[in-house]
Amino acid sequence: MSARIVSGGEGVEEAVAILRRGEVVALPTETVYGLAGDAFNHLAVARIFEAKGRPLTDPLIVHLPESGWLDRVALFESASQRAQVDQIAAAFWPGPLTLILKKHPDLPDLVTAGMQDVAVRVTAHPLFREVLRQLNFPLAAPSANRFGKISPTSAEDVQNELGSMIPLILEGGPCEHGMESTIVVVKGGNLEILRPGPITREQLTEYGHVAPPSEAVKTPGSLPSHYAPKKELQIIESDIMDWISASGRKNAALLAFRSPTPVVIEQCTALEVLSCSGDLREAAVHFYGALRRLDQSQSDIIFAEALPEVGIGVAIMDRMRRASHGSRHASFSSHE
Ligand code: TXA
Ligand code: MG
């Protein structure tokens, strides 16, 4: 069985009908594709966890059509917190930012994995927004990949990940950012970045003191081994040519930031260039797709060139390190 991929108004209509029945569908967002279900329907939420193979301890993000719906899923600790959230929402929503707030008691505990806090965001994707507009409930939606795997940035990626588990994928084209939303805790006037993403630390400083995440608030899904390709992935922090020669690997794929030299290209079985001009935003858009293709190539290892950790480069390197950790872990466990 595979999911039907449907686009446009027809796709929206079908997605709405399926979601109203308490089933799940994959929807496009501006970051990555999400697997959506009615956030107030226990069965729909359980289906999301089941389709992804995700542990019930890992909470989901709740997607709203507009910030005016915040009171249906979250509580505010004070008037000043409310004012700060309103300012942030006005600046970044709709867009690739998720806020962690106190959970409303009416929201099923399953959505937040029993946690007292809820993650909320308002996506900018017109198709997702149209689906939400036609429903009268918010949608819980994690990234539409099997748990711990590479996030999908196209309808085909979702088909490869979850096609056998879900009835419908709403086709919305390639994702604009290609990297999951920035997750921020708004607490005591401070902003704590739990997951770096398209909205950068620099952009957030205008709206509160950006403090390092406290020990108490963790993103349960942020395991060191996430976004894992099947092949081993090693990050190159020095000269690419030196690294490939020193590794002694004859069958290596290269995930390059910029176009490499012809000598380097000759050494690689497979190559993906994230941005010929060295543009970090373009690199983010291409990152997961390139990683997927190299994972499917004939090579037996992926070397990934480290990127500058500025702006969205922080998010890309965060994902690259997790992909590297995960693949090392996978290659160890296959020897057990
Ligand atoms: O861009 C995105 O955020 C995409 C699109 C589909 O919206 N969604 C996404 O969801 O990346 P997911 O589930 O793949 O990642 C959400 C992360 C997980 O690591 C989860 O543990 C964390 O957010 N999270 C969710 N609720 C939380 C909460 N209440 N407190 C702390 N972390 C939370
Ligand atoms: Mg995810």
Coordinates of C-alpha atoms and ligand atoms in Angstrom, one line a residue:
M1 CA 0.0 0.0 0.0
S2 CA 1.2 3.5 -0.7
A3 CA -0.2 6.9 0.2
R4 CA -2.0 8.9 -2.5
I5 CA -0.2 12.2 -3.4
V6 CA -2.8 14.8 -4.2
S7 CA -2.3 18.5 -4.8
G8 CA -4.2 21.8 -4.8
G9 CA -7.8 22.4 -3.8
E10 CA -8.7 18.7 -4.3
G11 CA -5.9 17.7 -2.0
V12 CA -7.0 20.2 0.7
E13 CA -10.6 18.9 0.5
E14 CA -9.6 15.3 0.9
A15 CA -7.1 16.1 3.7
V16 CA -9.9 18.0 5.6
A17 CA -12.3 15.1 5.2
I18 CA -9.7 12.5 6.5
L19 CA -8.7 14.7 9.4
R20 CA -12.3 15.1 10.4
R21 CA -12.7 11.3 10.6
G22 CA -9.8 11.3 13.2
E23 CA -7.2 9.8 10.7
V24 CA -3.8 11.3 9.9
V25 CA -2.4 12.9 6.7
A26 CA 0.9 14.3 5.7
L27 CA 0.9 18.1 5.0
P28 CA 3.5 20.5 3.7
T29 CA 4.9 23.2 5.9
E30 CA 7.6 25.9 5.1
T31 CA 10.1 23.9 7.1
V32 CA 9.6 20.1 6.5
Y33 CA 6.5 18.0 5.8
G34 CA 4.4 17.2 8.9
L35 CA 2.2 14.2 9.9
A36 CA -1.0 15.8 11.1
G37 CA -3.9 14.7 13.2
D38 CA -6.7 16.4 15.3
A39 CA -4.8 17.6 18.5
F40 CA -8.0 17.1 20.6
N41 CA -8.7 13.6 19.4
H42 CA -6.8 10.9 21.4
L43 CA -7.1 8.3 18.7
A44 CA -5.8 10.6 16.0
V45 CA -2.8 11.6 18.2
A46 CA -2.2 7.9 19.0
R47 CA -2.2 7.2 15.2
I48 CA 0.6 9.8 14.7
F49 CA 2.8 8.1 17.2
E50 CA 2.1 4.7 15.7
A51 CA 2.8 5.7 12.1
K52 CA 6.1 7.3 13.0
G53 CA 7.1 4.5 15.5
R54 CA 7.7 7.4 17.9
P55 CA 7.9 6.7 21.7
L56 CA 5.0 8.1 23.6
T57 CA 7.5 10.1 25.8
D58 CA 8.3 12.4 22.9
P59 CA 5.7 15.3 22.7
L60 CA 4.2 16.8 19.5
I61 CA 4.0 20.3 18.2
V62 CA 0.5 21.8 18.0
H63 CA -0.2 23.8 14.8
L64 CA -2.7 26.7 15.0
P65 CA -4.2 28.8 12.1
E66 CA -3.4 32.0 14.0
S67 CA -2.1 33.3 17.3
G68 CA -5.6 34.1 18.4
W69 CA -6.1 30.4 19.0
L70 CA -3.3 30.3 21.7
D71 CA -5.9 30.4 24.5
R72 CA -7.4 27.1 23.3
V73 CA -4.1 25.1 23.9
A74 CA -1.9 27.2 26.2
L75 CA -2.1 29.2 29.5
F76 CA -0.2 32.3 30.3
E77 CA 1.7 32.7 33.6
S78 CA 1.4 36.5 33.6
A79 CA 0.3 39.5 31.7
S80 CA 3.9 40.3 30.8
Q81 CA 4.5 36.8 29.4
R82 CA 1.4 37.2 27.3
A83 CA 2.6 40.6 26.0
Q84 CA 6.0 39.1 25.2
V85 CA 4.4 36.2 23.3
D86 CA 2.1 38.6 21.4
Q87 CA 5.2 40.6 20.3
I88 CA 7.1 37.5 19.2
A89 CA 4.0 36.1 17.4
A90 CA 3.5 39.4 15.6
A91 CA 7.1 39.3 14.5
F92 CA 7.6 35.7 13.4
W93 CA 4.2 34.1 12.8
P94 CA 3.2 32.7 10.5
G95 CA 6.7 31.3 10.2
P96 CA 9.3 28.7 11.3
L97 CA 9.2 29.3 15.0
T98 CA 7.7 27.1 17.8
L99 CA 7.0 28.4 21.3
I100 CA 6.9 26.3 24.4
L101 CA 4.2 27.5 26.8
K102 CA 2.2 26.2 29.7
K103 CA -0.3 23.5 28.5
H104 CA -4.0 24.1 28.6
P105 CA -5.7 21.4 30.7
D106 CA -8.2 20.6 27.9
L107 CA -5.4 19.5 25.5
P108 CA -4.9 15.7 25.7
D109 CA -1.9 14.7 27.8
L110 CA -0.9 12.3 25.0
V111 CA 0.0 15.3 22.8
T112 CA 2.5 16.7 25.3
A113 CA 3.7 13.2 26.4
G114 CA 2.4 14.0 29.9
M115 CA 4.5 17.2 30.1
Q116 CA 3.1 20.4 31.7
D117 CA 4.2 22.5 28.6
V118 CA 3.0 22.5 25.1
A119 CA 4.9 23.4 21.9
V120 CA 2.9 25.6 19.5
R121 CA 3.4 27.1 16.1
V122 CA 1.6 28.9 13.2
T123 CA 2.9 27.7 9.9
A124 CA 3.2 29.9 6.8
H125 CA 2.5 27.2 4.2
P126 CA -0.7 28.3 2.3
L127 CA -2.0 24.7 1.9
F128 CA -1.5 23.8 5.6
R129 CA -3.1 27.1 6.5
E130 CA -6.1 26.4 4.3
V131 CA -6.6 23.0 5.9
L132 CA -6.5 24.6 9.3
R133 CA -8.9 27.3 8.2
Q134 CA -11.5 24.7 7.2
L135 CA -11.2 22.7 10.4
N136 CA -12.3 24.0 13.8
F137 CA -9.5 22.2 15.7
P138 CA -5.7 22.6 15.9
L139 CA -3.5 19.9 14.4
A140 CA -0.7 18.0 16.2
A141 CA 2.1 17.5 13.6
P142 CA 5.6 16.2 14.0
S143 CA 7.9 15.8 11.0
A144 CA 6.6 13.1 8.7
N145 CA 9.5 10.6 9.0
R146 CA 10.0 7.4 10.9
F147 CA 11.2 8.2 14.4
G148 CA 14.9 9.2 14.4
K149 CA 15.2 9.3 10.6
I150 CA 15.8 12.1 8.1
S151 CA 13.1 14.7 7.9
P152 CA 11.1 14.9 4.6
T153 CA 11.3 18.0 2.5
S154 CA 9.2 16.8 -0.4
A155 CA 6.1 14.7 -0.9
E156 CA 8.3 11.9 -2.4
D157 CA 10.4 11.8 0.8
V158 CA 7.2 11.4 2.9
Q159 CA 6.1 8.5 0.5
N160 CA 9.5 6.8 1.1
E161 CA 9.2 7.3 4.9
L162 CA 5.5 6.7 5.7
G163 CA 3.8 5.8 2.5
S164 CA 2.7 2.4 3.7
M165 CA 1.3 3.8 7.0
I166 CA -0.9 6.7 5.9
P167 CA -3.7 7.3 3.3
L168 CA -2.8 10.7 1.9
I169 CA 0.1 13.2 1.3
L170 CA -0.9 16.7 0.3
E171 CA 1.6 17.8 -2.3
G172 CA 2.9 21.3 -1.5
G173 CA 6.2 21.4 -3.5
P174 CA 9.7 21.5 -2.0
C175 CA 9.9 23.1 1.5
E176 CA 11.0 26.7 1.6
H177 CA 13.4 26.4 4.6
G178 CA 14.3 22.6 4.6
M179 CA 15.0 22.7 8.3
E180 CA 12.7 22.3 11.2
S181 CA 11.4 25.3 13.1
T182 CA 13.4 27.0 15.8
I183 CA 12.0 25.9 19.3
V184 CA 12.0 28.6 22.0
V185 CA 10.9 28.5 25.6
V186 CA 9.4 31.8 26.8
K187 CA 10.0 32.0 30.5
G188 CA 10.6 34.7 33.1
G189 CA 11.2 37.2 30.3
N190 CA 14.0 35.0 28.9
L191 CA 14.1 33.1 25.7
E192 CA 15.8 29.7 25.7
I193 CA 16.5 28.1 22.3
L194 CA 15.8 24.4 22.6
R195 CA 16.4 23.6 18.9
P196 CA 18.2 26.0 16.5
G197 CA 16.3 26.6 13.2
P198 CA 15.5 29.1 10.5
I199 CA 14.7 31.9 13.0
T200 CA 18.2 32.7 14.4
R201 CA 19.4 33.7 17.8
E202 CA 20.3 37.2 16.4
Q203 CA 16.6 37.6 15.2
L204 CA 15.3 36.7 18.7
T205 CA 17.5 39.0 20.8
E206 CA 15.2 41.9 20.0
Y207 CA 12.3 40.2 21.8
G208 CA 14.0 39.1 25.1
H209 CA 17.2 38.0 26.7
V210 CA 18.4 34.8 24.9
A211 CA 19.5 32.6 27.7
P212 CA 21.1 29.1 27.5
P213 CA 18.5 26.4 28.0
S214 CA 18.1 25.5 31.7
E215 CA 18.5 21.9 32.7
A216 CA 14.8 21.7 33.6
V217 CA 13.5 22.2 30.1
K218 CA 14.7 19.7 27.6
T219 CA 13.4 18.8 24.2
P220 CA 12.7 15.1 24.7
G221 CA 13.1 14.3 21.0
S222 CA 16.5 15.9 20.7
L223 CA 18.5 12.8 21.1
P224 CA 22.2 13.0 20.1
S225 CA 21.4 10.4 17.5
H226 CA 18.7 11.9 15.3
Y227 CA 18.2 12.5 11.6
A228 CA 20.2 9.4 11.0
P229 CA 21.2 8.1 7.6
K230 CA 21.8 4.4 7.3
K231 CA 25.4 4.8 6.2
E232 CA 28.1 6.0 8.5
L233 CA 28.5 9.8 8.3
Q234 CA 31.8 11.6 9.3
I235 CA 32.1 15.4 9.6
I236 CA 35.1 16.9 7.9
E237 CA 36.4 19.8 10.0
S238 CA 39.7 20.3 8.1
D239 CA 40.9 20.1 4.4
I240 CA 38.6 17.8 2.4
M241 CA 41.3 16.3 0.3
D242 CA 43.6 15.5 3.3
W243 CA 40.6 14.0 5.1
I244 CA 39.6 11.7 2.3
S245 CA 43.2 10.6 1.7
A246 CA 43.8 10.0 5.4
S247 CA 40.7 8.0 5.7
G248 CA 41.8 5.4 3.2
R249 CA 38.2 4.9 2.1
K250 CA 37.9 4.2 -1.6
N251 CA 34.1 4.3 -1.8
A252 CA 33.2 7.6 -0.2
A253 CA 30.3 10.0 -0.8
L254 CA 30.8 13.7 -0.2
L255 CA 28.3 16.2 1.1
A256 CA 30.0 19.4 0.2
F257 CA 29.0 22.9 1.2
R258 CA 30.5 24.7 -1.9
S259 CA 31.7 23.2 -5.2
P260 CA 34.8 21.1 -4.4
T261 CA 37.9 21.1 -6.6
P262 CA 38.1 18.6 -9.5
V263 CA 40.8 16.6 -7.6
V264 CA 38.4 16.1 -4.7
I265 CA 35.5 15.3 -7.0
E266 CA 37.6 12.6 -8.6
Q267 CA 38.0 10.9 -5.3
C268 CA 34.3 10.6 -4.6
T269 CA 31.8 7.9 -5.6
A270 CA 28.9 10.3 -5.1
L271 CA 28.7 14.0 -4.6
E272 CA 26.1 16.5 -3.4
V273 CA 26.8 20.3 -3.3
L274 CA 24.6 22.2 -0.8
S275 CA 25.2 25.6 -2.3
C276 CA 27.6 26.5 -5.2
S277 CA 27.7 30.1 -4.0
G278 CA 28.2 29.2 -0.4
D279 CA 24.8 30.5 0.7
L280 CA 23.7 29.0 4.1
R281 CA 20.0 29.4 3.5
E282 CA 20.3 27.6 0.2
A283 CA 22.4 24.9 2.0
A284 CA 19.6 24.4 4.6
V285 CA 17.0 23.9 1.9
H286 CA 19.0 21.2 0.2
F287 CA 20.5 19.5 3.3
Y288 CA 18.0 16.7 4.0
G289 CA 17.4 15.8 0.3
A290 CA 21.1 15.6 -0.4
L291 CA 21.6 13.5 2.7
R292 CA 18.9 11.1 1.5
R293 CA 20.4 10.8 -2.0
L294 CA 23.8 10.1 -0.6
D295 CA 22.4 7.5 1.8
Q296 CA 20.9 5.7 -1.3
S297 CA 24.1 6.0 -3.3
Q298 CA 26.6 3.1 -3.9
S299 CA 29.1 4.6 -1.4
D300 CA 29.8 2.9 1.9
I301 CA 30.5 6.1 3.9
I302 CA 29.4 9.8 3.8
F303 CA 31.9 12.6 4.5
A304 CA 30.1 15.9 5.2
E305 CA 31.9 19.2 5.1
A306 CA 31.4 21.3 8.2
L307 CA 29.7 24.7 7.5
P308 CA 30.2 28.0 9.2
E309 CA 28.1 28.1 12.4
V310 CA 26.5 31.5 11.9
G311 CA 22.8 32.2 11.2
I312 CA 21.0 29.1 10.0
G313 CA 24.4 27.4 9.8
V314 CA 23.9 26.7 13.6
A315 CA 20.8 24.6 12.8
I316 CA 22.5 22.8 9.9
M317 CA 25.5 21.8 12.0
D318 CA 23.2 20.7 14.9
R319 CA 21.5 18.3 12.5
M320 CA 24.8 17.2 10.9
R321 CA 26.2 16.3 14.3
R322 CA 23.1 14.3 15.2
A323 CA 23.2 12.5 11.8
S324 CA 26.9 11.7 12.4
H325 CA 26.2 10.4 16.0
G326 CA 23.3 8.4 14.8
S327 CA 25.1 6.6 12.0
R328 CA 28.0 5.8 14.3
H329 CA 25.6 4.3 16.7
A330 CA 23.9 2.4 13.9
S331 CA 27.2 0.9 12.7
F332 CA 28.1 -0.2 16.2
S333 CA 24.7 -1.8 16.9
S334 CA 24.9 -3.7 13.6
H335 CA 28.0 -5.5 15.0
E336 CA 26.2 -6.5 18.2
Ligands
TXA1 O1 9.3 22.6 11.6 C1 8.8 21.9 12.5 O2 8.8 22.2 13.7 C2 8.1 20.6 12.0 C3 6.9 20.9 11.2 C4 6.2 19.7 10.8 O3 6.1 21.8 12.0 N1 7.8 19.8 13.1 C5 8.7 19.1 13.9 O4 8.2 18.3 14.8 O5 9.9 19.2 13.7 P1 9.0 17.1 15.5 O6 8.0 16.4 16.4 O7 9.7 16.3 14.5 O8 10.0 17.9 16.4 C6 9.5 18.6 17.5 C7 10.5 18.6 18.7 C8 10.7 17.2 19.3 O9 12.1 17.1 19.5 C9 9.9 17.3 20.6 O10 10.6 16.5 21.6 C10 10.0 18.7 20.9 O11 9.9 19.4 19.7 N2 8.9 19.2 21.8 C11 7.5 19.1 21.5 N3 6.8 19.5 22.5 C12 7.7 19.9 23.5 C13 7.5 20.4 24.8 N4 6.4 20.6 25.4 N5 8.7 20.7 25.5 C14 9.9 20.5 25.0 N6 10.1 20.0 23.7 C15 9.0 19.7 23.0
MG2 MG 11.3 15.3 13.8

